Amino acid sequence: MSHSGWKADPQDVLRAGPGFDLSAFDRASTPGWSGGKDAAEEHLSEQGERMSELQERLFAHGRADGTRSVLLVLQGMDTAGKGGIVRHVLGMVDPQGVAVRSFGVPTPEERAHHYLWRIRNALPRPGYIGVFDRSHYEDVLVVRVDDLVPRGQWEPRYDEINAFEAEVATSGTVIVKAMLMVSADEQAARLRERLERPDKNWKYSPNDVDVREKWWAYQEAYQAVLDRTSTDVAPWYVIPADRKWYAWLAVSELLTTALESLDLSWPPADFDVATELARLAASDPGAARP
Ligand code: AMP
Ligand code: MG
């Protein structure tokens, strides 16, 4: 682990353990990091190189019939910066090895299946870093807040999700769950910017204000997610998101740690290197076309 600049391991300080209280969580804080923004940006680009090598190793492992993968689950209110994580953190590694999937309102086909159907279909294949921009957690967040199904139907989902994630982990996927938490004031500022800047209008949806009106119901639903689904096999990390640079840094650190935990070495060649070198040396096509 490279922790220069970190005063405490982000894995420890950001993990939602028993009794974690979201209402007391400072969304402008920078837990574990006291180096400031410039140092964070510098650290992030160094982290990018480290992550990139680990990701390539994972990809090579996948090519060599390996079974491991990483899944980054991103949850958070509108403007929390889920897209920014994809662009600024995952953007530092080879896009070939990253599979991003966004989950919106279920399509009629998705709705005809169990809510985990579309999630299972989107799980990363061996060798890949999968990223979920929203996830199965919407089925206990928006679904709970908006009463999209009766309580008797969403209530058992917490346990069901835990069992599902345990199964995914057993199959070889390291799950990193990041809950990006923006403050109500910062959300207002970001939504205003999306309205005032024509180049950001596309990110805005009139529905964002409807959702914002239900802020406290969402906070309660997020708290329930933390209370019931922060497991040993797939703990939640709660990331203060008012400072984007901190959120990027924190997620890059969590992701790097996950990649390191795979402890992968470069797969051995499935050919004889000496023979191939000899063949290559003998294969000179010559300067002129015959
Ligand atoms: P966005 O991520 O801003 O593109 O918005 C996607 C929208 O889809 C959000 O308003 C989510 O709450 C909504 N959404 C995602 N999953 C579900 C679900 N399972 N049921 C209902 N709405 C969902
Ligand atoms: Mg949106």
PDB file of C-alpha atoms and ligand atoms in Angstrom:
ATOM      1  CA  MET A   1       0.000   0.000   0.000  1.00  0.00           C
ATOM      2  CA  SER A   2       1.245   3.469  -0.807  1.00  0.00           C
ATOM      3  CA  HIS A   3       0.115   5.710   1.994  1.00  0.00           C
ATOM      4  CA  SER A   4       2.434   8.661   1.732  1.00  0.00           C
ATOM      5  CA  GLY A   5       0.146  11.579   2.418  1.00  0.00           C
ATOM      6  CA  TRP A   6      -2.436   9.484   4.216  1.00  0.00           C
ATOM      7  CA  LYS A   7      -2.395   9.905   7.979  1.00  0.00           C
ATOM      8  CA  ALA A   8      -4.785   6.981   8.393  1.00  0.00           C
ATOM      9  CA  ASP A   9      -5.753   4.129   6.114  1.00  0.00           C
ATOM     10  CA  PRO A  10      -8.844   5.179   4.100  1.00  0.00           C
ATOM     11  CA  GLN A  11     -10.050   1.592   4.395  1.00  0.00           C
ATOM     12  CA  ASP A  12     -10.327   2.083   8.149  1.00  0.00           C
ATOM     13  CA  VAL A  13     -11.545   5.671   8.386  1.00  0.00           C
ATOM     14  CA  LEU A  14     -14.145   5.463   5.604  1.00  0.00           C
ATOM     15  CA  ARG A  15     -15.628   2.087   6.400  1.00  0.00           C
ATOM     16  CA  ALA A  16     -19.192   2.169   7.705  1.00  0.00           C
ATOM     17  CA  GLY A  17     -19.117   0.003  10.810  1.00  0.00           C
ATOM     18  CA  PRO A  18     -21.883  -0.728  13.306  1.00  0.00           C
ATOM     19  CA  GLY A  19     -23.501   2.434  14.656  1.00  0.00           C
ATOM     20  CA  PHE A  20     -22.302   4.627  11.784  1.00  0.00           C
ATOM     21  CA  ASP A  21     -24.432   7.785  11.794  1.00  0.00           C
ATOM     22  CA  LEU A  22     -24.891   9.403   8.400  1.00  0.00           C
ATOM     23  CA  SER A  23     -26.576  12.482   9.881  1.00  0.00           C
ATOM     24  CA  ALA A  24     -23.400  13.340  11.791  1.00  0.00           C
ATOM     25  CA  PHE A  25     -21.145  12.818   8.770  1.00  0.00           C
ATOM     26  CA  ASP A  26     -19.256  15.904   7.580  1.00  0.00           C
ATOM     27  CA  ARG A  27     -19.492  15.879   3.808  1.00  0.00           C
ATOM     28  CA  ALA A  28     -16.802  18.506   3.345  1.00  0.00           C
ATOM     29  CA  SER A  29     -14.275  16.607   5.471  1.00  0.00           C
ATOM     30  CA  THR A  30     -11.206  14.777   4.189  1.00  0.00           C
ATOM     31  CA  PRO A  31     -10.832  11.792   6.552  1.00  0.00           C
ATOM     32  CA  GLY A  32      -7.308  10.501   6.850  1.00  0.00           C
ATOM     33  CA  TRP A  33      -5.842  13.103   4.483  1.00  0.00           C
ATOM     34  CA  SER A  34      -4.270  16.282   5.697  1.00  0.00           C
ATOM     35  CA  GLY A  35      -2.121  17.105   2.689  1.00  0.00           C
ATOM     36  CA  GLY A  36      -4.572  19.490   1.000  1.00  0.00           C
ATOM     37  CA  LYS A  37      -5.690  19.655  -2.608  1.00  0.00           C
ATOM     38  CA  ASP A  38      -2.405  20.102  -4.471  1.00  0.00           C
ATOM     39  CA  ALA A  39      -0.771  17.208  -2.691  1.00  0.00           C
ATOM     40  CA  ALA A  40      -3.891  15.126  -3.379  1.00  0.00           C
ATOM     41  CA  GLU A  41      -3.729  15.813  -7.100  1.00  0.00           C
ATOM     42  CA  GLU A  42      -0.092  14.852  -7.199  1.00  0.00           C
ATOM     43  CA  HIS A  43      -0.800  11.703  -5.223  1.00  0.00           C
ATOM     44  CA  LEU A  44      -3.689  10.813  -7.508  1.00  0.00           C
ATOM     45  CA  SER A  45      -1.565  10.842 -10.626  1.00  0.00           C
ATOM     46  CA  GLU A  46       1.059   8.653  -8.962  1.00  0.00           C
ATOM     47  CA  GLN A  47      -1.725   6.385  -7.850  1.00  0.00           C
ATOM     48  CA  GLY A  48      -2.882   6.229 -11.475  1.00  0.00           C
ATOM     49  CA  GLU A  49       0.376   4.628 -12.539  1.00  0.00           C
ATOM     50  CA  ARG A  50       0.202   2.061  -9.772  1.00  0.00           C
ATOM     51  CA  MET A  51      -3.442   1.299 -10.528  1.00  0.00           C
ATOM     52  CA  SER A  52      -2.698   1.020 -14.210  1.00  0.00           C
ATOM     53  CA  GLU A  53      -0.064  -1.646 -13.694  1.00  0.00           C
ATOM     54  CA  LEU A  54      -2.309  -3.609 -11.348  1.00  0.00           C
ATOM     55  CA  GLN A  55      -5.189  -3.361 -13.799  1.00  0.00           C
ATOM     56  CA  GLU A  56      -3.027  -4.653 -16.641  1.00  0.00           C
ATOM     57  CA  ARG A  57      -2.004  -7.568 -14.476  1.00  0.00           C
ATOM     58  CA  LEU A  58      -5.672  -8.310 -13.808  1.00  0.00           C
ATOM     59  CA  PHE A  59      -6.439  -8.129 -17.517  1.00  0.00           C
ATOM     60  CA  ALA A  60      -3.569 -10.496 -18.322  1.00  0.00           C
ATOM     61  CA  HIS A  61      -4.861 -12.846 -15.624  1.00  0.00           C
ATOM     62  CA  GLY A  62      -8.285 -12.806 -17.300  1.00  0.00           C
ATOM     63  CA  ARG A  63      -6.707 -13.633 -20.664  1.00  0.00           C
ATOM     64  CA  ALA A  64      -4.956 -16.561 -19.025  1.00  0.00           C
ATOM     65  CA  ASP A  65      -8.254 -18.124 -17.889  1.00  0.00           C
ATOM     66  CA  GLY A  66      -8.132 -16.490 -14.470  1.00  0.00           C
ATOM     67  CA  THR A  67     -11.262 -16.107 -12.380  1.00  0.00           C
ATOM     68  CA  ARG A  68     -10.750 -12.815 -10.553  1.00  0.00           C
ATOM     69  CA  SER A  69     -12.343  -9.425 -11.115  1.00  0.00           C
ATOM     70  CA  VAL A  70     -13.130  -6.230  -9.235  1.00  0.00           C
ATOM     71  CA  LEU A  71     -16.502  -4.536  -8.943  1.00  0.00           C
ATOM     72  CA  LEU A  72     -16.775  -0.899  -7.903  1.00  0.00           C
ATOM     73  CA  VAL A  73     -20.321  -0.001  -6.845  1.00  0.00           C
ATOM     74  CA  LEU A  74     -21.031   3.747  -6.866  1.00  0.00           C
ATOM     75  CA  GLN A  75     -24.062   5.087  -5.082  1.00  0.00           C
ATOM     76  CA  GLY A  76     -24.995   8.650  -4.196  1.00  0.00           C
ATOM     77  CA  MET A  77     -27.540  11.398  -4.718  1.00  0.00           C
ATOM     78  CA  ASP A  78     -27.623  13.406  -7.967  1.00  0.00           C
ATOM     79  CA  THR A  79     -24.453  15.519  -8.368  1.00  0.00           C
ATOM     80  CA  ALA A  80     -22.553  13.439  -5.793  1.00  0.00           C
ATOM     81  CA  GLY A  81     -19.913  12.832  -8.456  1.00  0.00           C
ATOM     82  CA  LYS A  82     -20.429   9.250  -9.611  1.00  0.00           C
ATOM     83  CA  GLY A  83     -19.641  10.220 -13.199  1.00  0.00           C
ATOM     84  CA  GLY A  84     -16.573  12.156 -12.084  1.00  0.00           C
ATOM     85  CA  ILE A  85     -15.193   9.018 -10.422  1.00  0.00           C
ATOM     86  CA  VAL A  86     -15.579   7.113 -13.666  1.00  0.00           C
ATOM     87  CA  ARG A  87     -13.882   9.862 -15.651  1.00  0.00           C
ATOM     88  CA  HIS A  88     -11.116  10.881 -13.263  1.00  0.00           C
ATOM     89  CA  VAL A  89     -10.306   7.645 -11.431  1.00  0.00           C
ATOM     90  CA  LEU A  90     -11.130   4.862 -13.885  1.00  0.00           C
ATOM     91  CA  GLY A  91      -9.944   7.189 -16.655  1.00  0.00           C
ATOM     92  CA  MET A  92      -6.407   6.618 -15.419  1.00  0.00           C
ATOM     93  CA  VAL A  93      -6.344   2.958 -16.458  1.00  0.00           C
ATOM     94  CA  ASP A  94      -6.640   1.197 -19.823  1.00  0.00           C
ATOM     95  CA  PRO A  95     -10.293   1.575 -20.933  1.00  0.00           C
ATOM     96  CA  GLN A  96     -10.059  -1.879 -22.510  1.00  0.00           C
ATOM     97  CA  GLY A  97     -10.145  -3.451 -19.068  1.00  0.00           C
ATOM     98  CA  VAL A  98     -12.954  -1.395 -17.571  1.00  0.00           C
ATOM     99  CA  ALA A  99     -16.651  -2.192 -17.990  1.00  0.00           C
ATOM    100  CA  VAL A 100     -18.907   0.647 -16.854  1.00  0.00           C
ATOM    101  CA  ARG A 101     -22.603   0.099 -16.477  1.00  0.00           C
ATOM    102  CA  SER A 102     -25.186   2.734 -15.471  1.00  0.00           C
ATOM    103  CA  PHE A 103     -28.490   1.695 -13.969  1.00  0.00           C
ATOM    104  CA  GLY A 104     -31.495   3.902 -14.624  1.00  0.00           C
ATOM    105  CA  VAL A 105     -35.217   3.358 -14.416  1.00  0.00           C
ATOM    106  CA  PRO A 106     -35.723  -0.309 -15.377  1.00  0.00           C
ATOM    107  CA  THR A 107     -36.765  -0.956 -18.958  1.00  0.00           C
ATOM    108  CA  PRO A 108     -39.927  -3.003 -19.576  1.00  0.00           C
ATOM    109  CA  GLU A 109     -37.733  -6.029 -20.197  1.00  0.00           C
ATOM    110  CA  GLU A 110     -35.799  -5.503 -16.972  1.00  0.00           C
ATOM    111  CA  ARG A 111     -39.003  -4.948 -15.060  1.00  0.00           C
ATOM    112  CA  ALA A 112     -40.287  -8.327 -16.233  1.00  0.00           C
ATOM    113  CA  HIS A 113     -37.414  -9.992 -14.340  1.00  0.00           C
ATOM    114  CA  HIS A 114     -36.236 -10.162 -10.741  1.00  0.00           C
ATOM    115  CA  TYR A 115     -34.482  -6.884  -9.785  1.00  0.00           C
ATOM    116  CA  LEU A 116     -31.104  -8.658  -9.610  1.00  0.00           C
ATOM    117  CA  TRP A 117     -31.409  -9.972 -13.169  1.00  0.00           C
ATOM    118  CA  ARG A 118     -29.957  -6.905 -14.852  1.00  0.00           C
ATOM    119  CA  ILE A 119     -27.294  -6.714 -12.153  1.00  0.00           C
ATOM    120  CA  ARG A 120     -26.143 -10.313 -12.665  1.00  0.00           C
ATOM    121  CA  ASN A 121     -25.968  -9.701 -16.395  1.00  0.00           C
ATOM    122  CA  ALA A 122     -23.687  -6.723 -15.834  1.00  0.00           C
ATOM    123  CA  LEU A 123     -21.200  -8.360 -13.446  1.00  0.00           C
ATOM    124  CA  PRO A 124     -17.584  -8.000 -14.583  1.00  0.00           C
ATOM    125  CA  ARG A 125     -16.086 -10.930 -16.436  1.00  0.00           C
ATOM    126  CA  PRO A 126     -12.760 -12.311 -15.148  1.00  0.00           C
ATOM    127  CA  GLY A 127      -9.956  -9.845 -15.772  1.00  0.00           C
ATOM    128  CA  TYR A 128     -12.152  -6.762 -15.696  1.00  0.00           C
ATOM    129  CA  ILE A 129     -12.831  -3.888 -13.375  1.00  0.00           C
ATOM    130  CA  GLY A 130     -16.596  -3.463 -13.450  1.00  0.00           C
ATOM    131  CA  VAL A 131     -18.121  -0.172 -12.378  1.00  0.00           C
ATOM    132  CA  PHE A 132     -21.766   0.244 -11.442  1.00  0.00           C
ATOM    133  CA  ASP A 133     -23.018   3.829 -11.678  1.00  0.00           C
ATOM    134  CA  ARG A 134     -26.037   3.197  -9.435  1.00  0.00           C
ATOM    135  CA  SER A 135     -26.818  -0.429  -8.770  1.00  0.00           C
ATOM    136  CA  HIS A 136     -29.101  -2.972  -7.094  1.00  0.00           C
ATOM    137  CA  TYR A 137     -29.156  -0.540  -4.168  1.00  0.00           C
ATOM    138  CA  GLU A 138     -31.630   1.605  -6.106  1.00  0.00           C
ATOM    139  CA  ASP A 139     -34.057  -1.211  -5.353  1.00  0.00           C
ATOM    140  CA  VAL A 140     -33.931  -0.274  -1.664  1.00  0.00           C
ATOM    141  CA  LEU A 141     -33.420   3.476  -2.221  1.00  0.00           C
ATOM    142  CA  VAL A 142     -35.680   5.064  -4.857  1.00  0.00           C
ATOM    143  CA  VAL A 143     -37.964   2.051  -4.615  1.00  0.00           C
ATOM    144  CA  ARG A 144     -38.335   2.501  -0.845  1.00  0.00           C
ATOM    145  CA  VAL A 145     -38.622   6.302  -0.904  1.00  0.00           C
ATOM    146  CA  ASP A 146     -41.174   6.346  -3.718  1.00  0.00           C
ATOM    147  CA  ASP A 147     -43.092   3.257  -2.572  1.00  0.00           C
ATOM    148  CA  LEU A 148     -42.570   1.658  -5.956  1.00  0.00           C
ATOM    149  CA  VAL A 149     -43.298  -1.713  -4.376  1.00  0.00           C
ATOM    150  CA  PRO A 150     -44.876  -2.399  -0.979  1.00  0.00           C
ATOM    151  CA  ARG A 151     -42.658  -2.579   2.102  1.00  0.00           C
ATOM    152  CA  GLY A 152     -43.192  -6.335   2.343  1.00  0.00           C
ATOM    153  CA  GLN A 153     -41.397  -6.601  -0.976  1.00  0.00           C
ATOM    154  CA  TRP A 154     -38.409  -4.291  -0.460  1.00  0.00           C
ATOM    155  CA  GLU A 155     -37.808  -5.202   3.182  1.00  0.00           C
ATOM    156  CA  PRO A 156     -36.344  -8.685   2.453  1.00  0.00           C
ATOM    157  CA  ARG A 157     -34.061  -7.215  -0.198  1.00  0.00           C
ATOM    158  CA  TYR A 158     -31.334  -6.157   2.243  1.00  0.00           C
ATOM    159  CA  ASP A 159     -30.696  -9.763   3.246  1.00  0.00           C
ATOM    160  CA  GLU A 160     -31.102 -10.898  -0.314  1.00  0.00           C
ATOM    161  CA  ILE A 161     -28.509  -8.364  -1.474  1.00  0.00           C
ATOM    162  CA  ASN A 162     -26.083  -9.525   1.218  1.00  0.00           C
ATOM    163  CA  ALA A 163     -26.482 -13.122   0.083  1.00  0.00           C
ATOM    164  CA  PHE A 164     -26.076 -12.086  -3.552  1.00  0.00           C
ATOM    165  CA  GLU A 165     -22.896 -10.142  -2.851  1.00  0.00           C
ATOM    166  CA  ALA A 166     -21.479 -13.016  -0.815  1.00  0.00           C
ATOM    167  CA  GLU A 167     -22.057 -15.274  -3.809  1.00  0.00           C
ATOM    168  CA  VAL A 168     -20.393 -12.779  -6.164  1.00  0.00           C
ATOM    169  CA  ALA A 169     -17.404 -12.515  -3.831  1.00  0.00           C
ATOM    170  CA  THR A 170     -17.101 -16.297  -3.626  1.00  0.00           C
ATOM    171  CA  SER A 171     -16.994 -16.480  -7.404  1.00  0.00           C
ATOM    172  CA  GLY A 172     -13.797 -14.385  -7.372  1.00  0.00           C
ATOM    173  CA  THR A 173     -14.952 -10.766  -7.511  1.00  0.00           C
ATOM    174  CA  VAL A 174     -13.656  -8.242  -4.992  1.00  0.00           C
ATOM    175  CA  ILE A 175     -16.494  -5.804  -4.295  1.00  0.00           C
ATOM    176  CA  VAL A 176     -15.762  -2.180  -3.397  1.00  0.00           C
ATOM    177  CA  LYS A 177     -18.858  -0.204  -2.424  1.00  0.00           C
ATOM    178  CA  ALA A 178     -18.458   3.566  -2.364  1.00  0.00           C
ATOM    179  CA  MET A 179     -21.276   5.783  -1.154  1.00  0.00           C
ATOM    180  CA  LEU A 180     -20.576   9.346  -2.244  1.00  0.00           C
ATOM    181  CA  MET A 181     -22.153  11.784   0.170  1.00  0.00           C
ATOM    182  CA  VAL A 182     -22.651  15.380  -0.888  1.00  0.00           C
ATOM    183  CA  SER A 183     -24.178  18.034   1.389  1.00  0.00           C
ATOM    184  CA  ALA A 184     -27.536  19.615   0.551  1.00  0.00           C
ATOM    185  CA  ASP A 185     -25.875  23.012   0.029  1.00  0.00           C
ATOM    186  CA  GLU A 186     -23.235  21.651  -2.298  1.00  0.00           C
ATOM    187  CA  GLN A 187     -25.900  19.757  -4.227  1.00  0.00           C
ATOM    188  CA  ALA A 188     -27.832  22.997  -4.710  1.00  0.00           C
ATOM    189  CA  ALA A 189     -24.699  24.707  -6.025  1.00  0.00           C
ATOM    190  CA  ARG A 190     -23.982  21.858  -8.442  1.00  0.00           C
ATOM    191  CA  LEU A 191     -27.562  21.716  -9.705  1.00  0.00           C
ATOM    192  CA  ARG A 192     -27.534  25.498 -10.199  1.00  0.00           C
ATOM    193  CA  GLU A 193     -24.370  25.191 -12.229  1.00  0.00           C
ATOM    194  CA  ARG A 194     -25.987  22.522 -14.375  1.00  0.00           C
ATOM    195  CA  LEU A 195     -28.808  24.954 -15.081  1.00  0.00           C
ATOM    196  CA  GLU A 196     -26.697  28.046 -15.619  1.00  0.00           C
ATOM    197  CA  ARG A 197     -24.057  26.535 -17.877  1.00  0.00           C
ATOM    198  CA  PRO A 198     -25.266  25.436 -21.308  1.00  0.00           C
ATOM    199  CA  ASP A 199     -22.458  22.890 -21.472  1.00  0.00           C
ATOM    200  CA  LYS A 200     -23.835  21.297 -18.304  1.00  0.00           C
ATOM    201  CA  ASN A 201     -27.543  21.408 -19.103  1.00  0.00           C
ATOM    202  CA  TRP A 202     -27.393  17.870 -20.438  1.00  0.00           C
ATOM    203  CA  LYS A 203     -26.576  16.590 -16.957  1.00  0.00           C
ATOM    204  CA  TYR A 204     -29.690  18.144 -15.480  1.00  0.00           C
ATOM    205  CA  SER A 205     -33.095  16.545 -15.248  1.00  0.00           C
ATOM    206  CA  PRO A 206     -36.159  18.344 -13.857  1.00  0.00           C
ATOM    207  CA  ASN A 207     -36.615  15.200 -11.796  1.00  0.00           C
ATOM    208  CA  ASP A 208     -33.443  16.102  -9.865  1.00  0.00           C
ATOM    209  CA  VAL A 209     -35.345  18.776  -7.938  1.00  0.00           C
ATOM    210  CA  ASP A 210     -38.203  16.359  -7.202  1.00  0.00           C
ATOM    211  CA  VAL A 211     -35.672  13.929  -5.765  1.00  0.00           C
ATOM    212  CA  ARG A 212     -33.989  16.749  -3.830  1.00  0.00           C
ATOM    213  CA  GLU A 213     -37.340  17.566  -2.207  1.00  0.00           C
ATOM    214  CA  LYS A 214     -37.217  14.066  -0.724  1.00  0.00           C
ATOM    215  CA  TRP A 215     -33.708  14.624   0.667  1.00  0.00           C
ATOM    216  CA  TRP A 216     -34.499  13.450   4.203  1.00  0.00           C
ATOM    217  CA  ALA A 217     -36.352  10.357   3.093  1.00  0.00           C
ATOM    218  CA  TYR A 218     -33.305   9.486   1.002  1.00  0.00           C
ATOM    219  CA  GLN A 219     -30.929  10.086   3.910  1.00  0.00           C
ATOM    220  CA  GLU A 220     -32.980   7.631   5.937  1.00  0.00           C
ATOM    221  CA  ALA A 221     -32.940   5.098   3.132  1.00  0.00           C
ATOM    222  CA  TYR A 222     -29.165   5.470   2.737  1.00  0.00           C
ATOM    223  CA  GLN A 223     -28.745   5.024   6.494  1.00  0.00           C
ATOM    224  CA  ALA A 224     -30.744   1.773   6.293  1.00  0.00           C
ATOM    225  CA  VAL A 225     -28.455   0.584   3.487  1.00  0.00           C
ATOM    226  CA  LEU A 226     -25.428   1.216   5.714  1.00  0.00           C
ATOM    227  CA  ASP A 227     -27.056  -0.406   8.738  1.00  0.00           C
ATOM    228  CA  ARG A 228     -28.019  -3.536   6.869  1.00  0.00           C
ATOM    229  CA  THR A 229     -25.613  -4.139   4.004  1.00  0.00           C
ATOM    230  CA  SER A 230     -22.158  -3.115   5.222  1.00  0.00           C
ATOM    231  CA  THR A 231     -20.870  -6.670   5.541  1.00  0.00           C
ATOM    232  CA  ASP A 232     -17.410  -8.131   6.043  1.00  0.00           C
ATOM    233  CA  VAL A 233     -17.408  -9.525   2.544  1.00  0.00           C
ATOM    234  CA  ALA A 234     -18.597  -6.234   0.995  1.00  0.00           C
ATOM    235  CA  PRO A 235     -18.358  -3.300   3.397  1.00  0.00           C
ATOM    236  CA  TRP A 236     -19.554   0.194   2.532  1.00  0.00           C
ATOM    237  CA  TYR A 237     -17.117   3.047   2.380  1.00  0.00           C
ATOM    238  CA  VAL A 238     -18.774   6.408   2.912  1.00  0.00           C
ATOM    239  CA  ILE A 239     -16.943   9.119   0.999  1.00  0.00           C
ATOM    240  CA  PRO A 240     -17.425  12.813   1.729  1.00  0.00           C
ATOM    241  CA  ALA A 241     -18.037  14.257  -1.730  1.00  0.00           C
ATOM    242  CA  ASP A 242     -18.181  18.044  -1.337  1.00  0.00           C
ATOM    243  CA  ARG A 243     -14.526  18.167  -2.337  1.00  0.00           C
ATOM    244  CA  LYS A 244     -14.232  16.280  -5.570  1.00  0.00           C
ATOM    245  CA  TRP A 245     -10.462  15.931  -5.291  1.00  0.00           C
ATOM    246  CA  TYR A 246     -10.868  14.077  -2.012  1.00  0.00           C
ATOM    247  CA  ALA A 247     -13.517  11.721  -3.384  1.00  0.00           C
ATOM    248  CA  TRP A 248     -11.319  10.883  -6.379  1.00  0.00           C
ATOM    249  CA  LEU A 249      -8.311  10.309  -4.174  1.00  0.00           C
ATOM    250  CA  ALA A 250     -10.223   8.162  -1.688  1.00  0.00           C
ATOM    251  CA  VAL A 251     -11.821   5.954  -4.336  1.00  0.00           C
ATOM    252  CA  SER A 252      -8.515   5.530  -6.168  1.00  0.00           C
ATOM    253  CA  GLU A 253      -6.966   4.383  -2.901  1.00  0.00           C
ATOM    254  CA  LEU A 254      -9.765   1.878  -2.206  1.00  0.00           C
ATOM    255  CA  LEU A 255      -9.579   0.558  -5.735  1.00  0.00           C
ATOM    256  CA  THR A 256      -5.809   0.186  -5.605  1.00  0.00           C
ATOM    257  CA  THR A 257      -6.071  -1.711  -2.340  1.00  0.00           C
ATOM    258  CA  ALA A 258      -8.671  -4.019  -3.899  1.00  0.00           C
ATOM    259  CA  LEU A 259      -6.438  -4.682  -6.904  1.00  0.00           C
ATOM    260  CA  GLU A 260      -3.481  -5.330  -4.627  1.00  0.00           C
ATOM    261  CA  SER A 261      -5.514  -7.769  -2.572  1.00  0.00           C
ATOM    262  CA  LEU A 262      -5.825  -9.976  -5.654  1.00  0.00           C
ATOM    263  CA  ASP A 263      -2.074 -10.510  -5.366  1.00  0.00           C
ATOM    264  CA  LEU A 264      -1.710 -11.395  -9.028  1.00  0.00           C
ATOM    265  CA  SER A 265       1.553 -12.055 -10.774  1.00  0.00           C
ATOM    266  CA  TRP A 266       2.084 -11.874 -14.521  1.00  0.00           C
ATOM    267  CA  PRO A 267       0.814 -15.100 -16.091  1.00  0.00           C
ATOM    268  CA  PRO A 268       3.599 -17.353 -17.375  1.00  0.00           C
ATOM    269  CA  ALA A 269       3.938 -17.705 -21.138  1.00  0.00           C
ATOM    270  CA  ASP A 270       2.042 -20.660 -22.600  1.00  0.00           C
ATOM    271  CA  PHE A 271       4.728 -21.040 -25.261  1.00  0.00           C
ATOM    272  CA  ASP A 272       8.447 -21.680 -25.130  1.00  0.00           C
ATOM    273  CA  VAL A 273      10.106 -18.275 -25.044  1.00  0.00           C
ATOM    274  CA  ALA A 274      13.511 -19.498 -26.275  1.00  0.00           C
ATOM    275  CA  THR A 275      11.916 -21.274 -29.239  1.00  0.00           C
ATOM    276  CA  GLU A 276       9.913 -18.180 -30.142  1.00  0.00           C
ATOM    277  CA  LEU A 277      12.970 -15.949 -29.905  1.00  0.00           C
ATOM    278  CA  ALA A 278      14.790 -18.277 -32.277  1.00  0.00           C
ATOM    279  CA  ARG A 279      11.838 -18.297 -34.689  1.00  0.00           C
ATOM    280  CA  LEU A 280      11.663 -14.523 -34.579  1.00  0.00           C
ATOM    281  CA  ALA A 281      15.386 -14.203 -35.321  1.00  0.00           C
ATOM    282  CA  ALA A 282      15.018 -16.533 -38.320  1.00  0.00           C
ATOM    283  CA  SER A 283      11.954 -14.763 -39.652  1.00  0.00           C
ATOM    284  CA  ASP A 284      13.510 -11.695 -41.270  1.00  0.00           C
ATOM    285  CA  PRO A 285      11.333 -10.845 -44.277  1.00  0.00           C
ATOM    286  CA  GLY A 286      14.260  -8.999 -45.886  1.00  0.00           C
ATOM    287  CA  ALA A 287      14.331  -5.471 -47.253  1.00  0.00           C
ATOM    288  CA  ALA A 288      12.847  -6.156 -50.681  1.00  0.00           C
ATOM    289  CA  ARG A 289       9.585  -7.740 -51.695  1.00  0.00           C
ATOM    290  CA  PRO A 290      10.279 -11.048 -53.499  1.00  0.00           C
TER     291      PRO A 290
HETATM  292  P1  AMP B   1     -29.104   9.175 -13.529  1.00  0.00           P
HETATM  293  O1  AMP B   1     -28.164   8.278 -12.789  1.00  0.00           O
HETATM  294  O2  AMP B   1     -28.997  10.609 -13.097  1.00  0.00           O
HETATM  295  O3  AMP B   1     -29.015   9.000 -15.005  1.00  0.00           O
HETATM  296  O4  AMP B   1     -30.589   8.785 -13.130  1.00  0.00           O
HETATM  297  C1  AMP B   1     -31.038   7.480 -13.188  1.00  0.00           C
HETATM  298  C2  AMP B   1     -32.395   7.445 -12.515  1.00  0.00           C
HETATM  299  O5  AMP B   1     -32.857   6.113 -12.550  1.00  0.00           O
HETATM  300  C3  AMP B   1     -32.373   7.867 -11.057  1.00  0.00           C
HETATM  301  O6  AMP B   1     -33.392   8.790 -10.812  1.00  0.00           O
HETATM  302  C4  AMP B   1     -32.616   6.578 -10.318  1.00  0.00           C
HETATM  303  O7  AMP B   1     -33.285   6.736  -9.098  1.00  0.00           O
HETATM  304  C5  AMP B   1     -33.447   5.801 -11.329  1.00  0.00           C
HETATM  305  N1  AMP B   1     -33.387   4.363 -11.063  1.00  0.00           N
HETATM  306  C6  AMP B   1     -32.292   3.586 -11.031  1.00  0.00           C
HETATM  307  N2  AMP B   1     -32.603   2.320 -10.692  1.00  0.00           N
HETATM  308  C7  AMP B   1     -33.929   2.303 -10.478  1.00  0.00           C
HETATM  309  C8  AMP B   1     -34.849   1.283 -10.085  1.00  0.00           C
HETATM  310  N3  AMP B   1     -34.439   0.030  -9.854  1.00  0.00           N
HETATM  311  N4  AMP B   1     -36.147   1.623  -9.983  1.00  0.00           N
HETATM  312  C9  AMP B   1     -36.541   2.882 -10.233  1.00  0.00           C
HETATM  313  N5  AMP B   1     -35.749   3.887 -10.594  1.00  0.00           N
HETATM  314  C10 AMP B   1     -34.440   3.609 -10.723  1.00  0.00           C
HETATM  315 MG    MG B   2     -29.007  12.537 -12.939  1.00  0.00          MG
END
